[in-house]
Amino acid sequence: MMNSQPGTLYVVATPIGNLGDISMRAIETLKSADRILAEDTRRTQQLLTHLGIKGSLVSLHDHNEKQRVEQVAEWAQQGESLVLVSDAGTPLISDPGYALVSQLREKEIDVVPVPGACALIAALSAAGLPTDRFCFEGFLPAKRGARKKALELIKQEVRTTVYYESTHRIMDMLEDMQEVLGGERYLVLARELTKRFETFISGTVEDVLAQLNEDTDQRKGEFVVMVKGVPSDNTSALDVSSEDVLKLLLPHVSTKTASQIGASLTGLPKKELYQLAVQLKEGD
């Protein structure tokens, strides 16, 4: 097994639930580290204790990451072997570490990944949704207005879209999805991955909401929400037929009404059709 190199930051993935998912390489890297940079030192200490590792822990989280960069760079330049871990899973994936990694690389300090568990990939691998192309959006905004605006952006998305969500907001999220995307949009909800109560729930937004309303235990835990994309033939860019529809409508109805009717007929976004309608009227 390769020994840790001095002056290097190792980005180490840790289990998202089942402690058996830690890799041998991750264990060896943690053992040989001079310092371990942890999002939550208490949680990481529990993992180290389980593994029988005595590590030197340093906190590195959203609130102190930028202030830590120069100190971490100095440690690396002094030849220390450093490890970055998050609470669980792969660091930087909706977790701290971006500022540190980007600035260390700018300073030409080696950054080495030690891959392993990641809730995003674990959920997709068992969801039965298309994964040849997907987009990861992390957590949706906490406020309803901003969350609905974010969901508007995927109404015509052809790729599978993946979100993380907490137990406190899962119902609000699904209710907003029903309103913005429609109750018939298909999704898969993965809950408590690799843990005792791991569950996959799939169906339309309406179906999944009904299941969570019926069984409140299914609202508890950490969630990965995967939304199936719309068929690509419904999301083509504005074309001649769309323009023709608007040209027929505009002499008889307002720009707003023309774009609404055009959206119903073509399946294209109202905003795009409205913008095209404005351009057509200005060109008259």
PDB file of N, CA, C and O in Angstrom, residues 181-222:
ATOM      1  N   LEU A 181     -43.382  21.732 -10.651  1.00  0.00           N
ATOM      2  CA  LEU A 181     -43.102  20.733 -11.683  1.00  0.00           C
ATOM      3  C   LEU A 181     -44.335  19.933 -12.083  1.00  0.00           C
ATOM      4  O   LEU A 181     -44.338  19.293 -13.139  1.00  0.00           O
ATOM      5  N   GLY A 182     -45.350  19.957 -11.229  1.00  0.00           N
ATOM      6  CA  GLY A 182     -46.551  19.171 -11.490  1.00  0.00           C
ATOM      7  C   GLY A 182     -46.528  17.863 -10.733  1.00  0.00           C
ATOM      8  O   GLY A 182     -45.468  17.269 -10.511  1.00  0.00           O
ATOM      9  N   GLY A 183     -47.698  17.398 -10.334  1.00  0.00           N
ATOM     10  CA  GLY A 183     -47.809  16.187  -9.530  1.00  0.00           C
ATOM     11  C   GLY A 183     -47.414  14.924 -10.237  1.00  0.00           C
ATOM     12  O   GLY A 183     -47.143  13.905  -9.602  1.00  0.00           O
ATOM     13  N   GLU A 184     -47.335  14.962 -11.586  1.00  0.00           N
ATOM     14  CA  GLU A 184     -47.016  13.754 -12.359  1.00  0.00           C
ATOM     15  C   GLU A 184     -45.527  13.586 -12.625  1.00  0.00           C
ATOM     16  O   GLU A 184     -45.118  12.596 -13.225  1.00  0.00           O
ATOM     17  N   ARG A 185     -44.706  14.552 -12.211  1.00  0.00           N
ATOM     18  CA  ARG A 185     -43.255  14.419 -12.422  1.00  0.00           C
ATOM     19  C   ARG A 185     -42.733  13.249 -11.602  1.00  0.00           C
ATOM     20  O   ARG A 185     -43.072  13.095 -10.431  1.00  0.00           O
ATOM     21  N   TYR A 186     -41.888  12.413 -12.202  1.00  0.00           N
ATOM     22  CA  TYR A 186     -41.398  11.196 -11.560  1.00  0.00           C
ATOM     23  C   TYR A 186     -40.121  11.486 -10.776  1.00  0.00           C
ATOM     24  O   TYR A 186     -39.236  12.211 -11.249  1.00  0.00           O
ATOM     25  N   LEU A 187     -40.039  10.916  -9.589  1.00  0.00           N
ATOM     26  CA  LEU A 187     -38.818  11.088  -8.798  1.00  0.00           C
ATOM     27  C   LEU A 187     -38.554   9.846  -7.956  1.00  0.00           C
ATOM     28  O   LEU A 187     -39.423   8.986  -7.781  1.00  0.00           O
ATOM     29  N   VAL A 188     -37.338   9.779  -7.453  1.00  0.00           N
ATOM     30  CA  VAL A 188     -36.942   8.730  -6.499  1.00  0.00           C
ATOM     31  C   VAL A 188     -36.340   9.420  -5.287  1.00  0.00           C
ATOM     32  O   VAL A 188     -35.485  10.303  -5.417  1.00  0.00           O
ATOM     33  N   LEU A 189     -36.803   9.028  -4.129  1.00  0.00           N
ATOM     34  CA  LEU A 189     -36.328   9.586  -2.870  1.00  0.00           C
ATOM     35  C   LEU A 189     -35.548   8.495  -2.130  1.00  0.00           C
ATOM     36  O   LEU A 189     -36.084   7.419  -1.863  1.00  0.00           O
ATOM     37  N   ALA A 190     -34.265   8.760  -1.843  1.00  0.00           N
ATOM     38  CA  ALA A 190     -33.435   7.808  -1.096  1.00  0.00           C
ATOM     39  C   ALA A 190     -33.212   8.368   0.304  1.00  0.00           C
ATOM     40  O   ALA A 190     -32.783   9.517   0.464  1.00  0.00           O
ATOM     41  N   ARG A 191     -33.522   7.556   1.308  1.00  0.00           N
ATOM     42  CA  ARG A 191     -33.467   8.021   2.699  1.00  0.00           C
ATOM     43  C   ARG A 191     -32.511   7.164   3.522  1.00  0.00           C
ATOM     44  O   ARG A 191     -32.487   5.939   3.389  1.00  0.00           O
ATOM     45  N   GLU A 192     -31.694   7.826   4.350  1.00  0.00           N
ATOM     46  CA  GLU A 192     -30.821   7.130   5.305  1.00  0.00           C
ATOM     47  C   GLU A 192     -29.950   6.072   4.618  1.00  0.00           C
ATOM     48  O   GLU A 192     -29.881   4.917   5.061  1.00  0.00           O
ATOM     49  N   LEU A 193     -29.262   6.463   3.567  1.00  0.00           N
ATOM     50  CA  LEU A 193     -28.444   5.528   2.798  1.00  0.00           C
ATOM     51  C   LEU A 193     -27.390   4.829   3.655  1.00  0.00           C
ATOM     52  O   LEU A 193     -26.714   5.469   4.462  1.00  0.00           O
ATOM     53  N   THR A 194     -27.274   3.533   3.476  1.00  0.00           N
ATOM     54  CA  THR A 194     -26.349   2.596   4.134  1.00  0.00           C
ATOM     55  C   THR A 194     -26.628   2.414   5.621  1.00  0.00           C
ATOM     56  O   THR A 194     -25.896   1.706   6.311  1.00  0.00           O
ATOM     57  N   LYS A 195     -27.688   3.029   6.127  1.00  0.00           N
ATOM     58  CA  LYS A 195     -28.023   2.910   7.548  1.00  0.00           C
ATOM     59  C   LYS A 195     -29.142   1.878   7.741  1.00  0.00           C
ATOM     60  O   LYS A 195     -29.677   1.322   6.780  1.00  0.00           O
ATOM     61  N   ARG A 196     -29.519   1.656   8.964  1.00  0.00           N
ATOM     62  CA  ARG A 196     -30.481   0.602   9.309  1.00  0.00           C
ATOM     63  C   ARG A 196     -31.814   0.778   8.589  1.00  0.00           C
ATOM     64  O   ARG A 196     -32.419  -0.181   8.122  1.00  0.00           O
ATOM     65  N   PHE A 197     -32.288   2.030   8.484  1.00  0.00           N
ATOM     66  CA  PHE A 197     -33.610   2.275   7.906  1.00  0.00           C
ATOM     67  C   PHE A 197     -33.531   2.822   6.467  1.00  0.00           C
ATOM     68  O   PHE A 197     -34.394   3.579   6.043  1.00  0.00           O
ATOM     69  N   GLU A 198     -32.501   2.425   5.756  1.00  0.00           N
ATOM     70  CA  GLU A 198     -32.370   2.841   4.362  1.00  0.00           C
ATOM     71  C   GLU A 198     -33.636   2.496   3.573  1.00  0.00           C
ATOM     72  O   GLU A 198     -34.162   1.385   3.655  1.00  0.00           O
ATOM     73  N   THR A 199     -34.131   3.479   2.818  1.00  0.00           N
ATOM     74  CA  THR A 199     -35.378   3.301   2.070  1.00  0.00           C
ATOM     75  C   THR A 199     -35.293   4.033   0.736  1.00  0.00           C
ATOM     76  O   THR A 199     -34.763   5.141   0.669  1.00  0.00           O
ATOM     77  N   PHE A 200     -35.833   3.395  -0.309  1.00  0.00           N
ATOM     78  CA  PHE A 200     -36.014   4.067  -1.596  1.00  0.00           C
ATOM     79  C   PHE A 200     -37.511   4.139  -1.869  1.00  0.00           C
ATOM     80  O   PHE A 200     -38.205   3.122  -1.824  1.00  0.00           O
ATOM     81  N   ILE A 201     -38.000   5.346  -2.131  1.00  0.00           N
ATOM     82  CA  ILE A 201     -39.405   5.544  -2.472  1.00  0.00           C
ATOM     83  C   ILE A 201     -39.456   6.174  -3.854  1.00  0.00           C
ATOM     84  O   ILE A 201     -38.805   7.196  -4.098  1.00  0.00           O
ATOM     85  N   SER A 202     -40.208   5.581  -4.764  1.00  0.00           N
ATOM     86  CA  SER A 202     -40.265   6.109  -6.127  1.00  0.00           C
ATOM     87  C   SER A 202     -41.713   6.251  -6.579  1.00  0.00           C
ATOM     88  O   SER A 202     -42.619   5.596  -6.075  1.00  0.00           O
ATOM     89  N   GLY A 203     -41.899   7.146  -7.535  1.00  0.00           N
ATOM     90  CA  GLY A 203     -43.233   7.388  -8.082  1.00  0.00           C
ATOM     91  C   GLY A 203     -43.373   8.837  -8.485  1.00  0.00           C
ATOM     92  O   GLY A 203     -42.405   9.593  -8.510  1.00  0.00           O
ATOM     93  N   THR A 204     -44.582   9.247  -8.800  1.00  0.00           N
ATOM     94  CA  THR A 204     -44.814  10.652  -9.110  1.00  0.00           C
ATOM     95  C   THR A 204     -44.667  11.482  -7.833  1.00  0.00           C
ATOM     96  O   THR A 204     -44.718  10.942  -6.724  1.00  0.00           O
ATOM     97  N   VAL A 205     -44.488  12.782  -7.994  1.00  0.00           N
ATOM     98  CA  VAL A 205     -44.403  13.658  -6.827  1.00  0.00           C
ATOM     99  C   VAL A 205     -45.635  13.470  -5.951  1.00  0.00           C
ATOM    100  O   VAL A 205     -45.551  13.381  -4.718  1.00  0.00           O
ATOM    101  N   GLU A 206     -46.789  13.365  -6.586  1.00  0.00           N
ATOM    102  CA  GLU A 206     -48.045  13.172  -5.857  1.00  0.00           C
ATOM    103  C   GLU A 206     -48.028  11.871  -5.068  1.00  0.00           C
ATOM    104  O   GLU A 206     -48.442  11.824  -3.902  1.00  0.00           O
ATOM    105  N   ASP A 207     -47.542  10.786  -5.685  1.00  0.00           N
ATOM    106  CA  ASP A 207     -47.475   9.488  -5.018  1.00  0.00           C
ATOM    107  C   ASP A 207     -46.535   9.525  -3.810  1.00  0.00           C
ATOM    108  O   ASP A 207     -46.865   9.005  -2.732  1.00  0.00           O
ATOM    109  N   VAL A 208     -45.361  10.112  -4.005  1.00  0.00           N
ATOM    110  CA  VAL A 208     -44.368  10.152  -2.931  1.00  0.00           C
ATOM    111  C   VAL A 208     -44.876  10.997  -1.766  1.00  0.00           C
ATOM    112  O   VAL A 208     -44.721  10.631  -0.596  1.00  0.00           O
ATOM    113  N   LEU A 209     -45.505  12.120  -2.066  1.00  0.00           N
ATOM    114  CA  LEU A 209     -46.096  12.945  -1.010  1.00  0.00           C
ATOM    115  C   LEU A 209     -47.140  12.163  -0.225  1.00  0.00           C
ATOM    116  O   LEU A 209     -47.196  12.229   1.013  1.00  0.00           O
ATOM    117  N   ALA A 210     -47.963  11.415  -0.925  1.00  0.00           N
ATOM    118  CA  ALA A 210     -49.006  10.626  -0.268  1.00  0.00           C
ATOM    119  C   ALA A 210     -48.392   9.587   0.665  1.00  0.00           C
ATOM    120  O   ALA A 210     -48.880   9.374   1.784  1.00  0.00           O
ATOM    121  N   GLN A 211     -47.302   8.941   0.226  1.00  0.00           N
ATOM    122  CA  GLN A 211     -46.645   7.941   1.064  1.00  0.00           C
ATOM    123  C   GLN A 211     -46.059   8.564   2.322  1.00  0.00           C
ATOM    124  O   GLN A 211     -46.146   7.991   3.414  1.00  0.00           O
ATOM    125  N   LEU A 212     -45.461   9.749   2.195  1.00  0.00           N
ATOM    126  CA  LEU A 212     -44.874  10.406   3.362  1.00  0.00           C
ATOM    127  C   LEU A 212     -45.934  10.967   4.298  1.00  0.00           C
ATOM    128  O   LEU A 212     -45.730  11.036   5.511  1.00  0.00           O
ATOM    129  N   ASN A 213     -47.081  11.335   3.741  1.00  0.00           N
ATOM    130  CA  ASN A 213     -48.196  11.775   4.587  1.00  0.00           C
ATOM    131  C   ASN A 213     -48.783  10.606   5.360  1.00  0.00           C
ATOM    132  O   ASN A 213     -49.220  10.750   6.503  1.00  0.00           O
ATOM    133  N   GLU A 214     -48.786   9.447   4.728  1.00  0.00           N
ATOM    134  CA  GLU A 214     -49.354   8.251   5.352  1.00  0.00           C
ATOM    135  C   GLU A 214     -48.426   7.678   6.417  1.00  0.00           C
ATOM    136  O   GLU A 214     -48.875   7.187   7.452  1.00  0.00           O
ATOM    137  N   ASP A 215     -47.112   7.729   6.176  1.00  0.00           N
ATOM    138  CA  ASP A 215     -46.134   7.160   7.103  1.00  0.00           C
ATOM    139  C   ASP A 215     -45.134   8.246   7.496  1.00  0.00           C
ATOM    140  O   ASP A 215     -44.165   8.509   6.781  1.00  0.00           O
ATOM    141  N   THR A 216     -45.368   8.889   8.620  1.00  0.00           N
ATOM    142  CA  THR A 216     -44.536  10.022   9.021  1.00  0.00           C
ATOM    143  C   THR A 216     -43.093   9.616   9.339  1.00  0.00           C
ATOM    144  O   THR A 216     -42.195  10.460   9.313  1.00  0.00           O
ATOM    145  N   ASP A 217     -42.854   8.327   9.621  1.00  0.00           N
ATOM    146  CA  ASP A 217     -41.483   7.875   9.867  1.00  0.00           C
ATOM    147  C   ASP A 217     -40.617   8.065   8.623  1.00  0.00           C
ATOM    148  O   ASP A 217     -39.392   8.228   8.728  1.00  0.00           O
ATOM    149  N   GLN A 218     -41.243   8.036   7.443  1.00  0.00           N
ATOM    150  CA  GLN A 218     -40.494   8.179   6.192  1.00  0.00           C
ATOM    151  C   GLN A 218     -40.025   9.616   5.952  1.00  0.00           C
ATOM    152  O   GLN A 218     -39.307   9.887   4.991  1.00  0.00           O
ATOM    153  N   ARG A 219     -40.424  10.524   6.825  1.00  0.00           N
ATOM    154  CA  ARG A 219     -39.974  11.914   6.708  1.00  0.00           C
ATOM    155  C   ARG A 219     -38.679  12.154   7.485  1.00  0.00           C
ATOM    156  O   ARG A 219     -38.110  13.238   7.417  1.00  0.00           O
ATOM    157  N   LYS A 220     -38.224  11.158   8.230  1.00  0.00           N
ATOM    158  CA  LYS A 220     -37.073  11.326   9.103  1.00  0.00           C
ATOM    159  C   LYS A 220     -35.781  10.894   8.419  1.00  0.00           C
ATOM    160  O   LYS A 220     -35.776   9.925   7.666  1.00  0.00           O
ATOM    161  N   GLY A 221     -34.708  11.622   8.688  1.00  0.00           N
ATOM    162  CA  GLY A 221     -33.406  11.213   8.177  1.00  0.00           C
ATOM    163  C   GLY A 221     -32.824  12.191   7.176  1.00  0.00           C
ATOM    164  O   GLY A 221     -33.278  13.326   7.036  1.00  0.00           O
ATOM    165  N   GLU A 222     -31.814  11.733   6.470  1.00  0.00           N
ATOM    166  CA  GLU A 222     -31.155  12.525   5.441  1.00  0.00           C
ATOM    167  C   GLU A 222     -31.570  11.978   4.077  1.00  0.00           C
ATOM    168  O   GLU A 222     -31.586  10.764   3.859  1.00  0.00           O
TER     169      GLU A 222
END
